[in-house]
Amino acid sequence: MSTLPAESGPEDANNRSFWMPGNYHKTVKRTEDSFQACNDIVACFQERARVERQYAQQLNEWSAKWKPLVDASPLYGSLLRAWQCFLSSADRLSSLHSSVCRALVSEDGDRIRTWQKDTFHKKMFGGFKESQDFDTGFSRAQKPWAKRLKKLEKARAAFHKACRKEHMVRERETHAQGNPDIAIEKQRKIQEEMELAHQETEKVRARYEKVLEEVTRYAPRYMEEMESIFDQSQEEERKRISFLKQAFLSIHRHLDVTNNDSVKAVYNELHNTLMSISDQEDLRWWKNTHGPGMPTDWPQFQEWTPGKKHKKGKKDVNQKAVQVERSVMIGGVRVKALYDYVGQETDELSFKAGEEFVKIEDEDDQGWCRGMMDGGKEGLYPANYVEVV
């Protein structure tokens, strides 16, 4: 809990001044404070790295949990792809935040630790060499000054003591002069005591002024020596501040995912996928897959022909099974190629994107349809390479 600073007079402020003996210790202590600050910074952002790692793990867990449910959802077409894109985006963001975690620990943390090791040199019995050097420099510069201040304080105390004594004697003299009950002899002794006290005060004043003059004359040299050591301390502190500024900027660069090109790519792709949701495309797919656009084996008149009698072998049974599985379309369905396709086998069709032909058999379990080109050539082709015209 913070408190308001207590009111202090000019004397207290002067006692806290850098120029007073021993008050340079706060400046010297900055070295130890900076060392501890490095430890705190590393610990702080190591904890942030754990947050990034946990977030990455949670994104992966969320994506893995929902993927089978989304894939099996009743949505279809471009709407389903948009939903699935949220999951793939989460996987990519998980990788990004895992890289942020690694950067905070292996790059930023190690960088600060290395700089800390090279900048602060521990002494065998505690403390740092840099602190000792500055403490020694300030102490050497302040020693003559502190000695003179002590002498000045002694002279000031003696002068004030003499002034108090003179003041007391003066009051007694004033009281004796107006009092007829005090004998003349007594009044003369008081007057003599007053003169001696005044002489002593003037003597002590002269000594006090002389010491003050010596202190005043030495002050510029003292200030120059102290400022020289202080400037060295300031330069070391400037280097520390400059390094930590760059360290913070590096940490900011790793944490600021708003300017990361990969993040922009993830959300741009997600946005484009969402914008590509098409009611017309999805409704057409549903019509051709589950509606009136589906191929149908309409009834037609078939002539009877006597079959040839022959012994059924294994080959004949397999051929019959294939014929039963084949769903021949009456008249076929006109389709248009969405992509180029080059047949890999002799029983496959080859076509260019935009070319039209007739689908004469529905898609099998492997995703293949049978079609017939305008020239009469029949063959297999991938069902997802065409759309119904």
XYZ file of C-alpha atoms in Angstrom:
389
model
C 0.000 0.000 0.000
C 1.470 3.341 -1.015
C 1.694 6.269 1.382
C 2.175 9.963 0.869
C 5.716 11.195 1.543
C 6.128 12.866 4.900
C 6.678 16.591 4.868
C 10.288 17.501 5.416
C 12.073 20.786 5.877
C 15.052 22.147 3.980
C 17.419 20.527 6.449
C 16.013 17.032 5.780
C 16.178 17.637 2.023
C 19.789 18.743 2.382
C 20.623 15.616 4.366
C 19.256 13.479 1.504
C 21.329 15.372 -1.056
C 23.754 13.447 -3.266
C 26.553 15.715 -2.039
C 26.185 14.695 1.608
C 28.512 11.941 2.882
C 27.256 8.426 2.106
C 24.310 9.521 -0.034
C 25.963 8.216 -3.209
C 25.048 4.652 -2.209
C 21.740 4.843 -4.105
C 23.666 5.543 -7.287
C 26.062 2.664 -6.615
C 23.155 0.322 -5.859
C 21.815 0.740 -9.398
C 24.242 -1.949 -10.550
C 22.736 -4.568 -8.236
C 19.234 -3.337 -9.060
C 19.886 -3.735 -12.795
C 21.192 -7.263 -12.274
C 18.068 -8.191 -10.329
C 15.891 -6.499 -12.962
C 17.385 -8.820 -15.589
C 16.389 -11.836 -13.495
C 12.876 -10.453 -13.110
C 12.529 -9.695 -16.826
C 13.611 -13.196 -17.822
C 11.286 -14.786 -15.242
C 8.403 -12.555 -16.341
C 8.632 -13.460 -20.011
C 9.388 -17.114 -19.340
C 6.007 -17.172 -17.654
C 4.522 -15.454 -20.721
C 6.174 -18.156 -22.853
C 4.356 -20.814 -20.818
C 1.101 -18.952 -21.497
C 1.872 -18.999 -25.234
C 2.673 -22.730 -25.104
C -0.513 -23.516 -23.199
C -2.542 -21.465 -25.673
C -0.968 -23.364 -28.583
C -1.810 -26.684 -26.907
C -5.383 -25.579 -26.265
C -5.787 -24.558 -29.923
C -4.572 -27.993 -31.027
C -6.849 -29.764 -28.562
C -9.819 -27.671 -29.661
C -9.147 -28.375 -33.342
C -8.647 -32.121 -32.777
C -11.849 -32.348 -30.728
C -14.051 -30.638 -33.290
C -12.558 -31.963 -36.545
C -14.407 -35.318 -36.600
C -17.621 -33.621 -35.504
C -17.343 -30.943 -38.174
C -16.457 -33.481 -40.881
C -19.546 -35.494 -39.936
C -21.830 -32.473 -39.634
C -24.949 -32.088 -41.813
C -23.452 -29.019 -43.484
C -22.079 -29.442 -47.009
C -20.348 -27.658 -49.822
C -18.795 -24.232 -49.340
C -20.458 -23.815 -45.941
C -18.761 -26.963 -44.644
C -15.397 -25.870 -46.066
C -15.738 -22.536 -44.244
C -16.326 -24.288 -40.927
C -13.389 -26.620 -41.534
C -11.201 -23.595 -42.316
C -11.635 -22.371 -38.725
C -10.045 -25.595 -37.508
C -7.153 -25.499 -39.970
C -6.570 -21.834 -39.041
C -6.357 -22.843 -35.377
C -3.693 -25.434 -36.214
C -1.632 -22.824 -38.037
C -2.040 -20.302 -35.209
C -0.971 -22.995 -32.747
C 2.300 -23.365 -34.640
C 2.764 -19.600 -34.577
C 2.281 -19.296 -30.810
C 4.596 -22.261 -30.262
C 7.251 -20.325 -32.199
C 6.555 -17.251 -30.014
C 7.149 -19.417 -26.946
C 10.455 -20.669 -28.329
C 11.572 -17.150 -29.268
C 10.851 -15.753 -25.789
C 12.914 -18.470 -24.149
C 15.695 -19.316 -26.589
C 16.232 -15.897 -28.189
C 15.153 -13.161 -25.791
C 15.818 -14.982 -22.532
C 19.226 -16.281 -23.608
C 20.166 -12.878 -24.984
C 19.479 -11.159 -21.659
C 21.235 -13.912 -19.703
C 24.331 -13.662 -21.903
C 24.452 -9.863 -21.620
C 23.939 -10.101 -17.863
C 26.848 -12.523 -17.544
C 29.152 -10.319 -19.631
C 28.141 -7.042 -17.954
C 28.004 -7.899 -14.242
C 31.068 -9.485 -12.632
C 30.412 -11.042 -9.250
C 32.964 -10.851 -6.463
C 34.014 -13.873 -4.504
C 32.525 -12.554 -1.267
C 29.344 -11.080 -2.726
C 28.462 -7.967 -4.651
C 29.761 -6.868 -8.034
C 33.086 -5.507 -9.164
C 31.330 -2.593 -10.907
C 29.600 -1.597 -7.661
C 32.842 -1.805 -5.720
C 34.693 0.365 -8.248
C 32.082 3.126 -8.084
C 31.801 2.878 -4.306
C 35.568 3.193 -3.985
C 35.645 6.186 -6.333
C 32.869 8.033 -4.531
C 34.326 7.210 -1.121
C 37.782 8.482 -2.115
C 36.284 11.701 -3.483
C 34.135 12.262 -0.396
C 36.670 11.450 2.283
C 38.383 14.915 2.339
C 35.019 16.613 2.025
C 33.515 14.623 4.883
C 36.549 15.461 7.019
C 36.118 19.178 6.357
C 32.369 18.988 6.992
C 33.031 17.331 10.321
C 35.463 20.092 11.255
C 32.950 22.719 10.105
C 30.178 21.136 12.145
C 32.417 21.183 15.221
C 33.247 24.880 14.696
C 29.565 25.708 14.123
C 28.564 23.907 17.325
C 31.231 25.778 19.300
C 30.070 29.121 17.875
C 26.429 28.438 18.677
C 27.377 27.365 22.183
C 29.285 30.616 22.738
C 26.334 32.601 21.366
C 23.936 30.909 23.791
C 26.258 31.649 26.709
C 26.613 35.295 25.685
C 22.854 35.570 25.308
C 22.261 34.232 28.816
C 24.829 36.617 30.323
C 23.278 39.558 28.427
C 19.861 38.740 29.902
C 21.342 38.626 33.388
C 23.017 41.982 32.790
C 19.772 43.548 31.595
C 17.919 42.188 34.620
C 20.628 43.471 37.040
C 20.626 46.993 35.626
C 16.963 47.533 36.420
C 17.016 45.863 39.824
C 18.048 48.043 42.848
C 18.286 44.933 45.039
C 21.459 43.764 43.252
C 24.650 45.225 44.659
C 26.935 47.402 42.541
C 29.756 44.878 42.924
C 27.524 42.099 41.649
C 26.494 44.175 38.673
C 30.160 44.892 37.856
C 31.011 41.176 37.892
C 28.116 40.474 35.571
C 29.318 43.169 33.211
C 32.865 41.718 33.206
C 31.420 38.272 32.512
C 29.457 39.778 29.658
C 32.602 41.243 28.098
C 34.462 37.905 28.395
C 31.532 36.044 26.826
C 31.410 38.491 23.926
C 35.161 38.151 23.338
C 34.855 34.366 23.340
C 31.973 34.515 20.870
C 33.960 36.693 18.485
C 36.946 34.378 18.773
C 34.849 31.281 18.020
C 33.060 33.117 15.187
C 36.390 33.870 13.524
C 37.400 30.214 13.785
C 34.003 29.136 12.387
C 34.246 31.548 9.438
C 37.782 30.378 8.661
C 36.734 26.729 8.526
C 33.693 27.650 6.406
C 35.968 29.498 3.997
C 38.166 26.392 3.672
C 35.110 24.242 2.963
C 33.793 26.709 0.397
C 37.169 26.887 -1.299
C 37.377 23.066 -1.510
C 33.800 22.607 -2.762
C 34.537 23.047 -6.531
C 37.228 20.377 -6.449
C 34.971 18.071 -4.486
C 32.111 18.606 -6.947
C 34.374 17.972 -9.928
C 35.649 14.668 -8.524
C 32.161 13.493 -7.541
C 30.665 14.437 -10.897
C 33.452 12.603 -12.699
C 32.619 9.350 -10.890
C 28.897 10.024 -11.273
C 29.259 10.536 -15.032
C 30.983 7.158 -15.311
C 28.114 5.612 -13.372
C 25.615 7.357 -15.639
C 27.327 6.014 -18.754
C 27.145 2.453 -17.430
C 23.497 2.953 -16.582
C 22.873 4.393 -20.067
C 24.330 1.245 -21.623
C 22.083 -0.910 -19.438
C 18.986 1.109 -20.318
C 19.883 1.016 -24.012
C 20.335 -2.762 -23.979
C 17.121 -3.421 -22.072
C 15.270 -1.137 -24.482
C 16.450 -3.290 -27.394
C 15.573 -6.425 -25.437
C 12.038 -5.136 -24.848
C 11.725 -4.232 -28.538
C 12.784 -7.772 -29.471
C 10.200 -9.215 -27.090
C 7.587 -6.860 -28.554
C 8.468 -8.018 -32.071
C 7.908 -11.642 -31.089
C 4.656 -10.934 -29.225
C 3.158 -8.544 -31.769
C 1.392 -11.101 -33.967
C -0.702 -8.327 -35.563
C 2.207 -7.549 -37.913
C 3.124 -11.168 -38.574
C 2.676 -12.046 -42.244
C 1.740 -15.641 -41.461
C -1.071 -14.474 -39.157
C -2.324 -12.138 -41.838
C -2.222 -15.026 -44.310
C -4.216 -17.260 -41.947
C -6.982 -14.745 -41.436
C -6.976 -13.617 -45.060
C -7.447 -17.211 -46.147
C -10.175 -17.687 -43.559
C -11.895 -14.491 -44.687
C -11.684 -15.500 -48.344
C -13.092 -18.929 -47.526
C -15.993 -17.363 -45.655
C -16.642 -14.937 -48.481
C -16.665 -17.838 -50.955
C -19.681 -19.407 -49.254
C -22.176 -19.662 -52.122
C -25.817 -20.582 -51.668
C -26.147 -21.213 -55.410
C -23.163 -23.567 -55.492
C -24.278 -25.483 -52.415
C -27.892 -25.754 -53.609
C -26.744 -26.963 -57.055
C -24.541 -29.607 -55.417
C -27.435 -30.776 -53.277
C -29.745 -30.900 -56.306
C -27.289 -32.994 -58.303
C -26.327 -35.222 -55.376
C -29.595 -35.699 -53.500
C -32.259 -34.037 -55.665
C -33.758 -33.959 -59.146
C -30.334 -33.678 -60.744
C -29.409 -37.210 -59.661
C -29.037 -39.793 -62.470
C -31.920 -42.294 -62.602
C -32.365 -45.623 -64.428
C -35.706 -44.784 -65.954
C -37.794 -47.826 -67.069
C -37.654 -48.704 -70.781
C -38.782 -51.535 -73.004
C -36.286 -54.350 -73.280
C -36.469 -57.140 -75.906
C -36.131 -60.668 -74.706
C -33.322 -62.663 -76.166
C -32.571 -66.250 -75.348
C -29.387 -66.613 -73.454
C -26.614 -68.963 -74.442
C -26.140 -71.944 -72.241
C -22.644 -72.469 -71.043
C -20.892 -73.630 -67.972
C -20.499 -70.911 -65.413
C -17.003 -70.356 -64.287
C -15.412 -68.008 -61.818
C -14.811 -65.421 -64.521
C -18.431 -65.392 -65.564
C -19.619 -64.979 -61.991
C -17.307 -61.957 -61.500
C -18.475 -60.371 -64.739
C -22.089 -60.793 -63.692
C -21.373 -59.207 -60.317
C -19.763 -56.213 -62.042
C -22.779 -55.870 -64.312
C -25.137 -55.925 -61.343
C -23.118 -53.237 -59.541
C -22.965 -51.036 -62.640
C -25.753 -48.442 -62.730
C -26.328 -47.642 -66.378
C -28.038 -44.335 -67.049
C -30.697 -44.052 -69.658
C -29.694 -41.232 -71.969
C -26.951 -40.149 -69.578
C -26.325 -36.754 -67.965
C -24.472 -33.909 -69.633
C -21.442 -32.775 -67.577
C -18.692 -30.143 -67.939
C -15.062 -30.607 -66.927
C -13.871 -28.312 -64.121
C -10.177 -29.178 -64.534
C -7.838 -30.748 -67.048
C -7.399 -34.488 -66.678
C -5.051 -36.888 -68.477
C -6.014 -40.554 -68.237
C -3.414 -42.743 -66.553
C -4.816 -46.058 -67.835
C -6.200 -47.197 -71.207
C -9.736 -47.351 -69.814
C -9.665 -43.713 -68.591
C -10.815 -40.596 -70.431
C -8.694 -37.479 -70.990
C -10.257 -34.020 -71.265
C -9.680 -30.270 -70.877
C -11.356 -27.876 -68.447
C -14.643 -26.621 -69.948
C -15.078 -29.630 -72.253
C -18.508 -31.287 -72.109
C -19.438 -34.954 -72.459
C -22.029 -37.429 -71.165
C -21.929 -39.276 -67.848
C -23.394 -42.739 -68.519
C -22.695 -44.423 -65.163
C -22.974 -43.083 -61.634
C -20.044 -42.682 -59.226
C -18.722 -45.901 -57.679
C -17.268 -46.421 -54.184
C -13.833 -45.317 -55.385
C -15.085 -41.960 -56.735
C -15.001 -42.892 -60.456
C -17.714 -42.372 -63.069
C -18.041 -43.735 -66.608
C -18.543 -41.257 -69.392
C -18.747 -41.042 -73.129
C -17.116 -38.353 -75.222
C -18.896 -36.791 -78.200
C -16.766 -38.945 -80.502
C -18.165 -42.082 -78.901
C -15.157 -43.009 -76.755
C -16.078 -44.406 -73.347
C -13.964 -44.520 -70.237
C -13.592 -43.764 -66.532
C -12.896 -40.355 -64.985
C -12.756 -38.813 -61.422
C -16.239 -37.770 -60.328
C -15.026 -34.552 -58.641
C -13.444 -33.256 -61.858
C -16.813 -32.422 -63.453
C -20.119 -30.754 -62.681
C -23.556 -31.331 -64.098
C -24.450 -28.835 -66.814
